[in-house]
Amino acid sequence: MTEKDHTQHRIWHRYTAADGTWRRKTGTPADQRPPGEDLAVLRRGLGRPAGTVLEMFPFYTCPVDDFAVRRGEISAAQEAEHTALALYGLHQQSQDRPMHRDSIGLGRAMLELRRHERSSEAAVDARFQQAFSATSTPALQLRLRGLITQLRDIKQPLDYNQLASDLLHWSRPESRTRVRRRWGLDYYAWTQKPESPPSGS
């Protein structure tokens, strides 16, 4: 199974259409939404290591690392997927529209939070900085939980495939810099002034 194949089987893709709306059952106008009991199972993974919540196993799609299994360990990719699933369960809780949306990375989602009328720009800056400066995956996971709660409060969606990928890369110091750079560029777009039109136009 390729990377694309297994990500397309994740719970958020089962219920979210390409345009960011709920999928519809064939021949009916009814929305297909993730059952509340499934989201509750995912939330049980918050703050817990991958592979320690038995009910979450049906939601894992990441290929199993046989070498890690033989040692009784979980791969970094499985840990990243577990965290993304748990955070999705938190984000989607009690929401009337999908909280997964392709191409909305964490920096862009946080920028929307910063711009929201109910947000304090300084407070959002500080919380984003705390996540941005995390030096370990467990620290990042803890800080993301607070950020996701704030995004849920304003109904701001996030790309959960991208978040899983970012969490995986965060576990590797050499690739963490690339994740930080992308988050920073997306978030600090508010500092960029629009270019002036050419003279004479």
Short mmCIF file of C-alpha atoms in Angstrom, two decimals:
data_model
loop_
_atom_site.label_atom_id
_atom_site.label_comp_id
_atom_site.label_asym_id
_atom_site.label_seq_id
_atom_site.Cartn_x
_atom_site.Cartn_y
_atom_site.Cartn_z
CA MET A 1 0.00 0.00 0.00
CA THR A 2 1.41 3.38 -1.00
CA GLU A 3 1.49 6.49 1.21
CA LYS A 4 -1.47 7.90 -0.73
CA ASP A 5 -3.42 4.65 -0.44
CA HIS A 6 -3.22 4.40 3.32
CA THR A 7 -3.89 8.10 3.96
CA GLN A 8 -7.05 7.89 1.85
CA HIS A 9 -8.38 5.25 4.25
CA ARG A 10 -8.05 7.44 7.35
CA ILE A 11 -11.28 8.28 9.14
CA TRP A 12 -11.45 11.90 8.02
CA HIS A 13 -11.37 10.86 4.35
CA ARG A 14 -14.18 8.38 4.85
CA TYR A 15 -16.53 11.22 5.69
CA THR A 16 -15.07 14.36 4.06
CA ALA A 17 -15.42 15.11 0.35
CA ALA A 18 -12.72 16.83 -1.70
CA ASP A 19 -14.50 20.19 -1.39
CA GLY A 20 -14.44 20.03 2.41
CA THR A 21 -18.11 19.09 2.86
CA TRP A 22 -19.57 15.89 4.28
CA ARG A 23 -19.78 12.96 1.90
CA ARG A 24 -23.30 11.93 0.92
CA LYS A 25 -24.68 8.43 0.83
CA THR A 26 -25.38 7.35 -2.73
CA GLY A 27 -28.97 8.06 -3.69
CA THR A 28 -29.81 9.95 -0.50
CA PRO A 29 -29.42 13.54 0.71
CA ALA A 30 -28.10 12.33 4.09
CA ASP A 31 -24.65 13.43 5.22
CA GLN A 32 -22.14 10.78 6.20
CA ARG A 33 -20.62 11.94 9.47
CA PRO A 34 -18.20 10.16 11.80
CA PRO A 35 -20.14 8.48 14.62
CA GLY A 36 -19.75 10.16 17.98
CA GLU A 37 -18.62 6.88 19.52
CA ASP A 38 -15.74 6.65 17.00
CA LEU A 39 -14.60 10.17 17.86
CA ALA A 40 -14.78 9.29 21.55
CA VAL A 41 -12.49 6.31 20.92
CA LEU A 42 -9.99 8.55 19.15
CA ARG A 43 -10.00 11.03 22.03
CA ARG A 44 -8.98 8.23 24.38
CA GLY A 45 -5.61 8.34 22.63
CA LEU A 46 -4.88 11.89 23.79
CA GLY A 47 -1.72 11.90 25.88
CA ARG A 48 -1.28 8.15 25.50
CA PRO A 49 1.31 6.29 23.39
CA ALA A 50 0.33 4.61 20.14
CA GLY A 51 -0.74 1.01 20.59
CA THR A 52 -1.99 1.43 24.17
CA VAL A 53 -5.67 2.06 23.34
CA LEU A 54 -6.99 -1.22 21.95
CA GLU A 55 -10.14 0.34 20.43
CA MET A 56 -8.01 2.61 18.23
CA PHE A 57 -6.39 -0.21 16.27
CA PRO A 58 -9.17 -0.34 13.61
CA PHE A 59 -8.45 3.33 12.83
CA TYR A 60 -4.72 2.89 12.17
CA THR A 61 -3.79 2.77 8.49
CA CYS A 62 -0.03 3.25 8.71
CA PRO A 63 1.97 0.23 7.49
CA VAL A 64 3.24 -1.85 10.40
CA ASP A 65 6.99 -1.77 10.99
CA ASP A 66 7.76 -5.48 11.45
CA PHE A 67 11.18 -4.79 12.97
CA ALA A 68 9.66 -2.48 15.57
CA VAL A 69 6.89 -4.99 16.34
CA ARG A 70 9.44 -7.73 17.04
CA ARG A 71 11.02 -5.46 19.63
CA GLY A 72 7.63 -4.59 21.12
CA GLU A 73 7.97 -1.03 19.82
CA ILE A 74 5.94 1.38 17.70
CA SER A 75 7.43 3.19 14.70
CA ALA A 76 7.65 6.97 14.53
CA ALA A 77 5.13 6.91 11.67
CA GLN A 78 2.62 4.96 13.76
CA GLU A 79 3.11 7.33 16.70
CA ALA A 80 2.53 10.34 14.42
CA GLU A 81 -0.66 8.83 12.98
CA HIS A 82 -1.92 7.98 16.47
CA THR A 83 -1.45 11.58 17.63
CA ALA A 84 -3.15 12.98 14.52
CA LEU A 85 -6.11 10.63 15.01
CA ALA A 86 -6.48 11.60 18.68
CA LEU A 87 -6.33 15.31 17.88
CA TYR A 88 -8.87 14.85 15.07
CA GLY A 89 -11.22 13.19 17.56
CA LEU A 90 -10.88 16.26 19.76
CA HIS A 91 -11.26 18.72 16.87
CA GLN A 92 -14.28 17.08 15.27
CA GLN A 93 -16.18 16.67 18.55
CA SER A 94 -19.65 18.30 18.37
CA GLN A 95 -18.87 20.04 15.07
CA ASP A 96 -21.52 20.37 12.37
CA ARG A 97 -19.01 20.51 9.52
CA PRO A 98 -15.78 18.64 8.72
CA MET A 99 -12.69 19.74 10.64
CA HIS A 100 -10.36 18.08 8.14
CA ARG A 101 -9.61 20.13 5.05
CA ASP A 102 -6.86 19.39 2.54
CA SER A 103 -4.09 21.98 2.12
CA ILE A 104 -4.72 23.88 5.36
CA GLY A 105 -1.51 23.40 7.33
CA LEU A 106 -1.05 24.34 10.95
CA GLY A 107 0.50 27.74 10.18
CA ARG A 108 -2.39 28.76 7.96
CA ALA A 109 -5.00 27.51 10.45
CA MET A 110 -3.31 29.44 13.25
CA LEU A 111 -3.27 32.55 11.08
CA GLU A 112 -7.05 32.26 10.74
CA LEU A 113 -7.26 31.94 14.53
CA ARG A 114 -5.12 35.06 14.92
CA ARG A 115 -7.43 36.98 12.59
CA HIS A 116 -10.61 35.85 14.35
CA GLU A 117 -12.58 38.52 16.18
CA ARG A 118 -12.69 36.45 19.36
CA SER A 119 -8.92 35.98 19.49
CA SER A 120 -6.17 37.98 21.12
CA GLU A 121 -3.37 38.35 18.59
CA ALA A 122 -0.72 38.43 21.31
CA ALA A 123 -2.11 35.31 22.98
CA VAL A 124 -2.24 33.39 19.69
CA ASP A 125 1.31 34.51 18.86
CA ALA A 126 2.50 33.22 22.24
CA ARG A 127 0.75 29.85 21.93
CA PHE A 128 1.98 29.33 18.40
CA GLN A 129 5.51 30.21 19.47
CA GLN A 130 5.34 27.59 22.23
CA ALA A 131 4.43 24.88 19.71
CA PHE A 132 6.92 26.18 17.16
CA SER A 133 9.78 26.05 19.66
CA ALA A 134 9.02 22.57 21.05
CA THR A 135 12.19 20.49 20.97
CA SER A 136 10.60 17.07 21.40
CA THR A 137 7.60 15.31 19.92
CA PRO A 138 5.88 14.79 23.31
CA ALA A 139 6.19 18.54 24.04
CA LEU A 140 4.76 19.37 20.62
CA GLN A 141 1.86 16.94 21.12
CA LEU A 142 0.96 18.56 24.43
CA ARG A 143 1.00 22.07 22.95
CA LEU A 144 -0.96 21.02 19.89
CA ARG A 145 -3.79 19.82 22.09
CA GLY A 146 -4.37 23.37 23.33
CA LEU A 147 -4.12 24.80 19.80
CA ILE A 148 -6.62 22.28 18.40
CA THR A 149 -9.10 23.16 21.14
CA GLN A 150 -8.88 26.81 20.08
CA LEU A 151 -9.28 25.92 16.40
CA ARG A 152 -12.36 23.86 17.29
CA ASP A 153 -13.85 26.82 19.14
CA ILE A 154 -13.82 28.93 15.95
CA LYS A 155 -14.66 25.97 13.66
CA GLN A 156 -11.37 26.28 11.77
CA PRO A 157 -10.45 23.10 9.84
CA LEU A 158 -6.97 21.61 9.45
CA ASP A 159 -5.28 19.15 7.09
CA TYR A 160 -4.81 16.08 9.29
CA ASN A 161 -2.75 14.16 6.74
CA GLN A 162 -0.32 17.07 6.72
CA LEU A 163 -0.33 17.21 10.51
CA ALA A 164 0.53 13.48 10.71
CA SER A 165 3.38 14.07 8.27
CA ASP A 166 4.60 17.08 10.25
CA LEU A 167 4.56 15.06 13.48
CA LEU A 168 6.60 12.34 11.83
CA HIS A 169 9.18 14.82 10.59
CA TRP A 170 9.27 16.54 14.00
CA SER A 171 10.69 13.33 15.43
CA ARG A 172 13.77 13.81 13.23
CA PRO A 173 15.89 16.88 14.10
CA GLU A 174 17.17 17.20 10.53
CA SER A 175 13.65 17.52 9.08
CA ARG A 176 12.10 19.50 11.96
CA THR A 177 13.60 22.67 10.48
CA ARG A 178 11.62 22.23 7.25
CA VAL A 179 8.37 21.84 9.17
CA ARG A 180 9.09 24.96 11.24
CA ARG A 181 9.96 26.93 8.12
CA ARG A 182 6.67 26.03 6.42
CA TRP A 183 4.62 26.77 9.54
CA GLY A 184 6.37 30.11 9.97
CA LEU A 185 5.92 31.18 6.36
CA ASP A 186 2.21 30.32 6.47
CA TYR A 187 1.60 31.98 9.84
CA TYR A 188 3.56 35.14 9.27
CA ALA A 189 1.83 35.85 5.98
CA TRP A 190 0.06 38.60 7.97
CA THR A 191 3.32 40.57 8.00
CA GLN A 192 3.54 40.65 4.21
CA LYS A 193 2.19 43.72 2.52
CA PRO A 194 0.61 43.35 -0.91
CA GLU A 195 2.91 44.39 -3.73
CA SER A 196 2.31 47.81 -5.20
CA PRO A 197 0.95 47.73 -8.74
CA PRO A 198 3.45 48.72 -11.46
CA SER A 199 3.48 52.44 -12.19
CA GLY A 200 1.28 53.45 -15.09
CA SER A 201 -1.14 50.52 -14.61
#
